[in-house]
Coordinates of C-alpha atoms (C1' of nucleotides) in Angstrom, one line a residue:
Chain A
M1 CA -10.3 24.4 10.2
K2 CA -13.7 23.2 11.3
R3 CA -14.7 21.4 14.4
T4 CA -14.9 17.7 14.2
K5 CA -17.7 15.9 16.2
I6 CA -16.4 13.3 18.6
C7 CA -18.5 10.6 17.0
D8 CA -16.5 11.2 13.8
V9 CA -13.1 11.6 15.6
L10 CA -13.5 8.1 17.0
T11 CA -13.8 6.6 13.5
L12 CA -10.7 8.4 12.1
P13 CA -7.2 6.9 11.7
S14 CA -5.1 8.1 14.6
N15 CA -2.3 9.4 12.4
Q16 CA -1.2 12.7 14.0
Q17 CA -3.7 14.7 12.1
E18 CA -4.6 18.1 13.6
L19 CA -8.2 18.5 14.7
I20 CA -10.5 20.9 16.6
V21 CA -13.0 19.4 19.0
M22 CA -15.4 21.1 21.4
G23 CA -17.5 19.8 24.2
W24 CA -18.0 19.6 28.0
V25 CA -15.7 18.1 30.5
R26 CA -17.0 14.9 32.1
T27 CA -13.9 14.3 34.3
F28 CA -10.4 15.9 34.6
R29 CA -8.1 13.3 36.0
N30 CA -4.5 13.5 37.2
N31 CA -4.2 17.1 36.0
Q32 CA -3.6 15.6 32.6
F33 CA -6.6 13.7 31.2
I34 CA -9.9 15.3 30.2
A35 CA -12.8 13.1 29.3
L36 CA -14.6 15.3 26.8
N37 CA -18.2 14.7 25.7
D38 CA -20.1 16.7 22.9
G39 CA -23.2 14.6 22.8
S40 CA -22.6 13.3 19.3
T41 CA -22.0 9.9 20.9
I42 CA -22.2 8.6 24.5
Q43 CA -18.4 7.9 24.2
N44 CA -16.0 10.4 25.7
L45 CA -12.9 11.6 23.9
Q46 CA -9.7 11.6 26.0
I47 CA -7.8 14.9 25.7
V48 CA -4.2 14.7 27.0
V49 CA -2.9 18.0 28.5
D50 CA 0.8 18.4 29.3
F51 CA 0.5 20.4 32.5
N52 CA 4.0 21.8 32.1
R53 CA 2.9 23.5 28.9
F54 CA -0.2 25.3 30.2
S55 CA -0.6 27.9 32.9
E56 CA -1.8 26.8 36.3
E57 CA -4.5 29.5 36.0
L58 CA -6.0 27.8 33.0
L59 CA -5.8 24.3 34.4
K60 CA -7.5 25.4 37.5
K61 CA -10.6 26.4 35.5
I62 CA -11.1 23.0 34.1
H63 CA -13.8 21.1 36.0
T64 CA -16.6 18.8 35.4
G65 CA -19.1 20.7 33.2
T66 CA -16.6 23.3 31.8
S67 CA -17.0 23.7 28.0
L68 CA -13.8 23.7 26.0
K69 CA -12.3 24.2 22.5
I70 CA -9.3 22.0 22.0
V71 CA -6.9 22.1 19.1
G72 CA -4.6 19.1 19.0
K73 CA -3.2 16.0 17.3
L74 CA -5.1 12.7 17.1
I75 CA -2.9 9.7 18.2
P76 CA -3.4 6.1 19.3
S77 CA -4.1 6.1 23.0
Q78 CA -1.2 5.1 25.2
G79 CA -3.7 4.2 28.0
K80 CA -6.0 1.2 28.1
G81 CA -9.5 2.6 28.4
Q82 CA -9.8 4.0 24.9
T83 CA -8.5 3.7 21.3
H84 CA -7.9 7.3 20.4
E85 CA -6.7 10.4 22.3
I86 CA -5.9 14.0 21.4
I87 CA -2.7 15.7 22.5
A88 CA -3.8 19.2 23.2
N89 CA -1.9 22.1 21.5
T90 CA -4.3 24.8 22.7
V91 CA -7.0 24.7 25.3
E92 CA -9.6 27.4 25.2
I93 CA -12.2 27.8 27.9
L94 CA -15.6 28.5 26.2
G95 CA -17.6 28.6 29.4
E96 CA -16.5 28.2 33.0
C97 CA -18.4 25.9 35.4
H98 CA -18.3 26.7 39.1
P99 CA -17.3 23.5 40.8
E100 CA -19.0 24.2 44.0
Q101 CA -22.3 25.2 42.4
Y102 CA -22.5 22.7 39.6
P103 CA -24.6 19.8 40.8
L104 CA -23.3 17.1 38.6
Q105 CA -20.3 15.1 39.7
A106 CA -18.2 12.5 38.1
K107 CA -20.0 9.8 40.0
K108 CA -23.4 8.1 40.1
H109 CA -26.3 10.2 41.1
S110 CA -29.8 8.9 42.0
L111 CA -32.4 9.2 39.4
E112 CA -34.6 11.0 41.9
F113 CA -32.0 13.7 42.3
L114 CA -31.4 14.0 38.6
R115 CA -35.1 14.4 38.1
E116 CA -35.0 17.6 40.2
I117 CA -32.3 19.0 37.8
A118 CA -33.9 17.9 34.6
H119 CA -32.3 20.9 32.9
L120 CA -28.9 19.4 33.4
R121 CA -29.5 15.7 33.6
M122 CA -29.1 15.2 29.8
R123 CA -25.4 15.8 30.4
T124 CA -25.2 12.3 32.0
S125 CA -24.5 9.1 30.1
T126 CA -27.7 7.5 31.3
F127 CA -30.0 10.3 30.0
Q128 CA -28.0 10.8 26.8
S129 CA -28.6 7.1 26.1
V130 CA -32.3 7.2 27.0
F131 CA -33.0 10.3 24.9
R132 CA -30.9 9.2 22.0
I133 CA -33.0 6.0 21.9
R134 CA -36.2 8.0 22.3
N135 CA -35.2 10.1 19.3
G136 CA -34.4 6.9 17.3
L137 CA -37.7 5.4 18.2
A138 CA -39.6 8.5 17.1
Y139 CA -37.8 8.3 13.8
A140 CA -38.4 4.6 13.4
I141 CA -42.1 5.0 14.0
H142 CA -42.4 7.3 11.0
Q143 CA -40.2 5.1 9.0
F144 CA -42.3 2.0 9.8
F145 CA -45.6 3.7 8.8
Q146 CA -44.3 5.7 5.9
N147 CA -42.8 2.5 4.4
K148 CA -46.2 1.0 4.5
G149 CA -47.8 4.0 2.8
F150 CA -49.6 5.3 5.9
I151 CA -50.5 9.0 6.0
Y152 CA -49.3 11.0 9.0
I153 CA -52.3 13.0 10.4
H154 CA -51.9 15.9 12.8
S155 CA -54.8 15.5 15.1
P156 CA -55.8 18.6 17.1
V157 CA -54.4 19.4 20.5
I158 CA -57.4 21.4 21.5
T159 CA -60.7 19.7 21.3
A160 CA -64.3 20.2 22.4
S161 CA -65.0 16.5 22.5
D162 CA -64.7 14.6 25.8
A163 CA -66.6 11.7 24.4
E164 CA -63.9 9.0 24.7
G165 CA -64.1 9.2 28.5
A166 CA -60.4 8.3 28.6
G167 CA -60.0 10.3 31.8
E168 CA -60.1 13.7 33.4
M169 CA -59.3 16.5 30.9
F170 CA -57.4 19.8 31.2
Q171 CA -59.7 22.7 30.5
V172 CA -58.6 25.2 27.9
T173 CA -59.8 28.8 28.4
T174 CA -58.9 32.4 28.0
F175 CA -61.2 33.5 30.9
N176 CA -59.7 35.5 33.7
L177 CA -60.1 32.9 36.4
S178 CA -60.7 35.5 39.1
N179 CA -63.6 36.9 37.2
V180 CA -65.3 34.2 35.1
P181 CA -68.4 35.3 33.1
K182 CA -71.6 33.7 34.4
T183 CA -75.1 33.2 32.8
N184 CA -78.2 34.4 34.5
S185 CA -78.6 31.0 36.1
G186 CA -75.1 31.3 37.6
K187 CA -73.4 28.8 35.4
V188 CA -70.1 29.5 33.6
S189 CA -70.9 31.2 30.3
F190 CA -68.8 29.2 27.9
S191 CA -70.4 31.0 24.9
D192 CA -68.3 34.0 25.9
D193 CA -65.1 31.9 26.0
F194 CA -62.5 31.9 23.1
F195 CA -64.1 29.0 21.2
G196 CA -67.6 29.8 22.2
K197 CA -67.9 26.5 24.1
S198 CA -65.9 24.6 26.7
T199 CA -62.7 23.1 25.3
Y200 CA -60.0 20.8 26.5
L201 CA -56.6 19.4 25.7
T202 CA -57.0 16.2 23.8
V203 CA -56.9 12.8 25.5
S204 CA -56.6 10.9 22.3
G205 CA -56.4 11.6 18.5
Q206 CA -58.3 8.4 17.7
L207 CA -61.7 9.8 16.7
E208 CA -60.0 12.3 14.3
A209 CA -57.8 9.5 13.0
E210 CA -60.9 7.5 12.2
L211 CA -62.2 10.4 10.2
A212 CA -59.0 10.4 8.2
A213 CA -59.0 6.6 7.8
M214 CA -62.3 7.0 6.0
A215 CA -60.5 8.9 3.3
F216 CA -56.9 7.6 3.2
S217 CA -57.5 4.0 4.4
N218 CA -54.3 3.9 6.4
V219 CA -53.3 6.7 8.7
Y220 CA -51.5 7.3 12.0
T221 CA -51.1 10.1 14.5
F222 CA -48.1 10.7 16.7
G223 CA -48.4 13.6 19.1
P224 CA -48.8 14.7 22.7
T225 CA -51.9 13.8 24.7
F226 CA -53.0 15.1 28.1
R227 CA -54.7 13.5 31.1
A228 CA -55.6 15.4 34.2
E229 CA -55.8 12.2 36.2
N230 CA -54.2 12.3 39.7
S231 CA -52.1 9.3 38.9
N232 CA -48.9 9.0 40.9
T233 CA -47.2 5.9 39.4
P234 CA -44.0 5.1 37.5
R235 CA -46.1 4.4 34.4
H236 CA -48.3 7.6 34.1
L237 CA -47.7 11.1 32.9
A238 CA -50.1 14.1 32.6
E239 CA -48.5 14.9 29.2
F240 CA -47.4 11.9 27.1
W241 CA -47.0 11.0 23.5
M242 CA -49.2 8.5 21.7
I243 CA -49.1 6.8 18.4
E244 CA -52.5 6.0 17.0
P245 CA -52.8 4.1 13.7
E246 CA -56.2 3.7 12.2
M247 CA -56.9 1.4 9.3
A248 CA -59.9 1.0 7.1
F249 CA -60.8 -2.6 5.9
Y250 CA -58.8 -4.1 8.9
D251 CA -60.4 -6.5 11.3
L252 CA -59.1 -7.3 14.8
T253 CA -56.6 -9.9 13.6
D254 CA -55.1 -7.5 11.0
N255 CA -54.9 -4.9 13.8
M256 CA -53.0 -7.3 16.1
D257 CA -50.7 -8.4 13.3
L258 CA -49.8 -4.8 12.6
A259 CA -49.3 -3.9 16.3
E260 CA -47.0 -6.9 16.8
E261 CA -45.0 -6.2 13.6
M262 CA -44.6 -2.6 14.6
L263 CA -43.4 -3.3 18.2
K264 CA -40.9 -5.9 16.9
Y265 CA -39.7 -3.5 14.3
L266 CA -39.2 -0.7 16.8
I267 CA -37.4 -3.0 19.3
K268 CA -35.1 -4.4 16.6
Y269 CA -34.4 -0.8 15.4
T270 CA -33.2 0.0 18.9
L271 CA -30.9 -3.0 19.1
D272 CA -29.5 -2.4 15.6
N273 CA -28.9 1.3 15.9
Y274 CA -28.1 2.0 19.5
P275 CA -25.8 -0.9 20.6
D276 CA -23.5 1.4 22.8
E277 CA -26.5 3.0 24.5
I278 CA -28.2 -0.4 25.1
R279 CA -25.1 -1.9 26.5
F280 CA -24.6 1.1 28.8
L281 CA -28.2 0.9 30.0
E282 CA -28.0 -2.9 30.5
Q283 CA -24.9 -2.5 32.7
R284 CA -26.6 0.4 34.6
Q285 CA -29.6 -1.8 35.3
I286 CA -27.4 -4.7 36.5
D287 CA -25.4 -2.4 38.8
E288 CA -28.6 -1.0 40.2
E289 CA -30.2 -4.3 40.8
K290 CA -27.2 -5.7 42.7
Q291 CA -28.6 -3.9 45.7
K292 CA -32.0 -5.6 45.3
P293 CA -33.0 -9.0 46.6
Q294 CA -32.9 -11.7 44.0
N295 CA -36.7 -11.9 43.5
E296 CA -37.0 -8.2 42.6
R297 CA -34.3 -8.4 39.9
S298 CA -35.0 -8.6 36.2
T299 CA -35.3 -12.2 35.0
M300 CA -33.3 -11.3 31.8
P301 CA -30.7 -8.6 31.1
L302 CA -32.0 -5.8 28.8
I303 CA -30.5 -7.1 25.5
E304 CA -31.6 -10.6 26.0
K305 CA -35.1 -9.4 27.0
L306 CA -35.4 -7.3 23.8
Q307 CA -34.1 -10.1 21.6
F308 CA -36.5 -12.6 23.2
C309 CA -39.3 -10.2 22.5
I310 CA -38.4 -10.0 18.8
Q311 CA -37.9 -13.7 18.3
N312 CA -41.1 -15.1 19.9
P313 CA -44.6 -14.6 18.7
F314 CA -46.8 -12.8 21.2
E315 CA -49.3 -15.0 23.0
R316 CA -52.9 -14.3 21.9
I317 CA -55.8 -15.2 24.1
T318 CA -59.3 -14.1 24.7
Y319 CA -60.4 -12.4 27.8
T320 CA -62.6 -15.4 28.6
K321 CA -59.6 -17.7 28.2
A322 CA -57.5 -15.4 30.4
I323 CA -60.1 -15.6 33.2
E324 CA -60.2 -19.4 32.9
I325 CA -56.4 -19.6 33.2
L326 CA -56.4 -17.3 36.2
E327 CA -59.2 -19.2 37.9
K328 CA -57.4 -22.5 37.5
S329 CA -54.0 -21.2 38.5
T330 CA -52.5 -22.6 41.7
Y331 CA -51.9 -19.0 42.6
N332 CA -55.6 -18.4 42.7
Q333 CA -56.3 -21.6 44.5
K334 CA -53.9 -20.6 47.2
K335 CA -55.9 -17.3 47.3
K336 CA -52.9 -15.2 46.5
F337 CA -54.8 -12.7 44.4
Q338 CA -56.1 -9.7 46.3
F339 CA -59.0 -9.3 43.8
L340 CA -61.5 -12.0 43.0
V341 CA -61.1 -13.5 39.6
K342 CA -64.5 -13.8 37.9
W343 CA -65.8 -13.3 34.3
G344 CA -66.8 -9.6 34.0
I345 CA -64.1 -8.0 36.1
D346 CA -61.6 -5.7 34.7
L347 CA -58.2 -7.4 34.9
Q348 CA -56.2 -6.0 37.8
T349 CA -52.5 -5.3 37.6
E350 CA -51.8 -8.5 39.6
H351 CA -53.8 -10.5 37.1
E352 CA -52.0 -9.0 34.1
R353 CA -48.6 -9.5 35.7
Y354 CA -49.5 -13.2 36.5
L355 CA -50.4 -13.8 32.9
V356 CA -47.4 -12.0 31.4
E357 CA -44.7 -12.8 33.9
K358 CA -45.7 -16.2 35.3
E359 CA -48.0 -18.0 32.9
F360 CA -46.5 -17.0 29.5
N361 CA -43.4 -15.1 30.3
K362 CA -43.6 -13.0 27.1
P363 CA -45.9 -10.3 25.6
V364 CA -49.5 -11.3 25.7
I365 CA -52.4 -9.9 23.6
I366 CA -55.8 -10.2 25.3
T367 CA -58.9 -9.9 23.1
D368 CA -62.7 -9.8 23.3
Y369 CA -63.3 -8.1 26.6
P370 CA -66.7 -7.7 28.1
K371 CA -68.4 -4.6 26.6
E372 CA -69.2 -3.1 30.0
I373 CA -65.5 -2.4 30.7
K374 CA -64.6 -1.0 27.3
A375 CA -65.3 2.1 25.3
F376 CA -68.5 2.8 23.3
Y377 CA -66.9 2.6 19.8
M378 CA -65.6 -1.0 20.0
R379 CA -67.3 -3.5 17.7
Q380 CA -69.8 -5.7 19.4
N381 CA -69.4 -9.5 19.0
E382 CA -72.2 -11.9 18.1
D383 CA -72.4 -13.2 21.7
G384 CA -73.9 -9.8 22.8
K385 CA -71.5 -9.8 25.7
T386 CA -68.0 -9.0 24.4
V387 CA -66.4 -6.5 22.0
K388 CA -63.5 -6.7 19.6
A389 CA -61.0 -5.1 21.9
M390 CA -57.3 -6.0 22.2
D391 CA -54.7 -5.0 24.8
I392 CA -51.0 -5.8 24.5
L393 CA -49.4 -6.5 27.8
F394 CA -45.6 -6.3 28.2
P395 CA -43.5 -7.6 31.1
G396 CA -42.7 -5.0 33.6
I397 CA -44.8 -2.3 31.8
G398 CA -48.3 -3.7 31.7
E399 CA -50.6 -2.3 29.0
I400 CA -48.5 -0.8 26.2
V401 CA -51.1 -1.0 23.5
G402 CA -54.8 -0.7 23.6
G403 CA -56.9 -1.1 20.5
S404 CA -60.0 -2.5 18.9
Q405 CA -62.0 -3.1 15.8
R406 CA -64.4 -0.2 15.7
E407 CA -68.2 -0.4 15.5
E408 CA -69.0 0.5 11.9
R409 CA -72.8 -0.3 12.1
I410 CA -74.6 2.9 12.9
E411 CA -77.6 1.4 14.6
L412 CA -75.5 -0.6 17.1
L413 CA -73.2 2.4 17.6
E414 CA -76.1 4.8 18.4
K415 CA -77.6 2.2 20.7
R416 CA -74.4 1.8 22.6
M417 CA -73.9 5.5 22.9
K418 CA -77.4 5.9 24.3
E419 CA -76.6 3.2 26.9
M420 CA -73.4 4.9 27.9
N421 CA -75.0 8.4 28.0
I422 CA -72.9 9.9 25.2
S423 CA -74.5 12.7 23.3
A424 CA -75.2 11.8 19.6
N425 CA -75.7 15.5 18.9
D426 CA -72.2 16.5 20.0
M427 CA -70.8 13.5 18.1
Y428 CA -72.7 14.0 14.9
W429 CA -69.5 14.3 12.9
Y430 CA -68.3 10.9 14.2
L431 CA -71.6 9.3 13.4
E432 CA -71.5 10.6 9.9
T433 CA -68.6 8.4 9.1
R434 CA -71.0 5.5 9.6
R435 CA -73.8 7.2 7.8
F436 CA -71.7 7.9 4.6
G437 CA -69.9 4.9 3.2
T438 CA -69.1 3.1 6.5
V439 CA -66.5 0.4 6.3
P440 CA -65.0 -2.1 8.8
H441 CA -61.9 -0.6 10.4
A442 CA -59.6 -0.9 13.3
G443 CA -56.8 0.9 15.2
F444 CA -54.8 1.1 18.3
G445 CA -53.0 3.4 20.6
L446 CA -49.3 2.9 21.6
G447 CA -48.0 4.8 24.7
F448 CA -44.7 6.2 23.4
E449 CA -43.1 6.6 26.8
R450 CA -44.0 3.1 27.8
L451 CA -42.3 1.8 24.7
V452 CA -39.2 3.9 25.5
Q453 CA -39.3 2.4 29.0
F454 CA -39.3 -1.1 27.7
C455 CA -36.5 -0.5 25.2
T456 CA -34.3 1.3 27.8
G457 CA -35.1 -0.7 30.9
M458 CA -35.9 2.5 32.8
N459 CA -38.3 1.8 35.7
N460 CA -39.8 5.3 36.0
I461 CA -41.7 6.9 33.1
R462 CA -40.5 10.3 34.3
D463 CA -37.0 9.3 33.2
V464 CA -37.8 8.7 29.6
I465 CA -39.3 12.1 28.7
P466 CA -37.0 15.1 28.8
F467 CA -39.4 17.3 31.0
P468 CA -42.0 15.2 32.7
R469 CA -45.4 16.6 33.7
S470 CA -47.1 14.9 36.6
P471 CA -49.3 16.0 39.4
K472 CA -47.7 18.8 41.4
N473 CA -44.8 18.9 38.9
C474 CA -44.4 21.3 36.0
E475 CA -40.9 22.5 36.4
F476 CA -38.8 23.7 33.5
Chain B
rU1 C1' -57.1 9.8 45.4
rC2 C1' -55.9 5.5 49.0
rC3 C1' -52.0 2.5 51.5
rU4 C1' -46.7 2.0 53.0
rC5 C1' -41.9 4.0 53.6
rA6 C1' -38.6 8.1 53.5
rG7 C1' -36.8 13.4 54.2
rU8 C1' -29.9 14.7 58.5
rA9 C1' -23.6 18.6 54.7
rG10 C1' -23.7 19.9 47.4
rC11 C1' -24.6 14.1 46.6
rU12 C1' -25.3 9.0 49.0
rC13 C1' -26.1 7.6 53.8
rA14 C1' -25.1 6.3 59.4
rG15 C1' -26.9 8.5 64.0
rC16 C1' -28.4 2.9 69.5
rU17 C1' -33.4 3.1 74.6
rG18 C1' -34.7 10.9 74.2
rG19 C1' -29.0 13.0 77.2
rU20 C1' -22.6 17.0 76.3
rU21 C1' -20.0 20.3 70.8
rA22 C1' -24.5 15.7 64.9
rG23 C1' -20.7 11.7 61.9
rA24 C1' -18.7 8.9 57.3
rG25 C1' -17.7 8.3 52.1
rC26 C1' -17.9 11.1 47.7
rA27 C1' -17.8 16.2 46.0
rC28 C1' -15.3 21.0 47.0
rA29 C1' -10.7 24.0 48.7
rU30 C1' -5.3 23.9 49.7
rG31 C1' -0.8 21.0 49.1
rA32 C1' 1.9 16.7 47.1
rC33 C1' 2.2 13.3 43.0
rU34 C1' 2.0 13.0 37.6
rG35 C1' -0.2 7.8 31.8
rU36 C1' -4.9 8.6 34.5
rU37 C1' -9.9 5.6 33.6
rA38 C1' -15.3 7.7 39.4
rA39 C1' -6.8 8.7 39.6
rU40 C1' -4.2 8.5 44.4
rC41 C1' -2.3 10.6 49.2
rA42 C1' -2.4 14.5 53.2
rU43 C1' -4.9 18.6 55.3
rG44 C1' -9.2 21.8 55.7
rG45 C1' -14.0 24.3 55.3
rG46 C1' -19.0 22.9 55.1
rG47 C1' -25.5 21.5 59.0
rU48 C1' -32.0 26.2 60.9
rC49 C1' -31.6 17.5 61.1
rG50 C1' -38.2 19.1 55.3
rC51 C1' -41.9 23.0 57.6
rA52 C1' -45.2 24.4 61.7
rG53 C1' -46.9 23.2 66.4
rG54 C1' -46.8 20.0 70.8
rU55 C1' -44.9 16.6 75.0
rU56 C1' -40.3 16.8 78.1
rC57 C1' -35.6 19.5 82.7
rG58 C1' -33.8 18.1 77.7
rA59 C1' -36.0 16.3 70.8
rG60 C1' -32.4 14.6 64.7
rC61 C1' -35.0 10.6 67.7
rC62 C1' -41.7 10.8 70.7
rC63 C1' -46.9 13.0 69.2
rU64 C1' -50.2 16.1 65.7
rG65 C1' -50.8 18.7 61.1
rC66 C1' -48.8 20.1 56.5
rC67 C1' -45.1 19.9 52.3
rU68 C1' -42.0 17.0 49.2
rG69 C1' -40.1 12.3 47.2
rA70 C1' -40.2 6.9 46.4
rG71 C1' -42.8 2.1 46.1
rG72 C1' -47.6 -0.3 45.7
rA73 C1' -53.1 0.2 44.4
rG74 C1' -56.9 2.6 41.5
rC75 C1' -57.5 5.0 36.5
rC76 C1' -55.0 4.1 32.0
rA77 C1' -51.2 4.5 27.4

RNA sequence: UCCUCAGUAGCUCAGCUGGUUAGAGCACAUGACUGUUAAUCAUGGGGUCGCAGGUUCGAGCCCUGCCUGAGGAGCCA
């Protein structure tokens, strides 16, 4: 007889059939009731042990964390908390778990503490829910794009290009750091390094995705990216995953339409496929927020927030309009903003939060930013001041998507690169896309962990990736 | 990187104005009970008060530096 997964056991008729189940003990109550979890579902299966039939020696080895093989009969539960239960005929200990040394208990732990034991935290209902949803979202992203005929492109992880200026980069080298080869003038001799030049971990696959879009029309990347920024916030990681679609023959509106459709698809996918997990996480958030003052609590419970997000069109406004709204706001007139609102500034977190959480109270897409605060590759508008950029701001998360229509006109692109001190020589391959059959195109980047944060209601980004990498933390 | 707060038992925390032998709940151990739902009841063990200096007759508490964590800001996805 083969093992039955707990997710399957719970769908079977409870008609005395004999089954084998395996899993880890969550709790062992009353010397009789084992809550067994095998990770196939966040639900536990109740195992009933008649303590008169088993040796005390065996029962004493059953603790939270112990792994078991149970053979027994499936019956309707006589207790109230569950539908099924298994009456154990045999109980085999697969792996003992020392109760004094095992850090997980059958009670709530703080997320900070669980972060320190990331190798074990997946054994909790919270992290099982989060990572199950993370898995589902990764799958749904491929499904969304594949259904539309997009080609999945593997952009390189190691790159020599630091042109995007998306932040500090991690150097990749095979040099012995205590004895780095130098040139006669005393500089590091990168021509002696593995690749013969200085190389880094990628900060974005966008430029490579653009190359592919010039062949396949519609492509996307989905892979890890790296930023060596010393950012210590609940929204930043040094290693995170990004989805970067790039579409030929798309303008900025097409780009926004696709991004909005994708986000709604992914949120709906979560609601449709992970109801148990979402309900659990919603309750967790409610319990957690009970200790907070009213004004710091979420305005909507998780499920309602996600449904609201699917059902309403995202607000679309230009940067110029956004500045106008901010300037006219009573908030601004009462001088409640710390930073001055003025055309030309980069929107501060407080400004974004005002627009998303106070003014519109739903996702907002801001377009046509001043060119000075955006990247060199964004398409310049006729006004000479703004570019075809778009950022999607989500409540509680901030910027979840950043994108633009790209500058396809080579003269304007070269001029902009010169102004921003970007080497046309190093970037010859990028410029050749504009030289050889250039077309209008657009794309965006979606921060995968920020999406998972939004869909799970987790406040800290370190709790939505199995093994987070952040400044001063590379454990496990 | 900057600002603010925190670090006391395995976990979550209390510890008053500097004053005897540092407490609670949970966890754990032992016993009781046995249809429980974070089971319950009784008893018990468990501490270099983040680290290093300093002030003081005396420091968990005051001062300085460092480390770690959290929240906010910047940068961004």
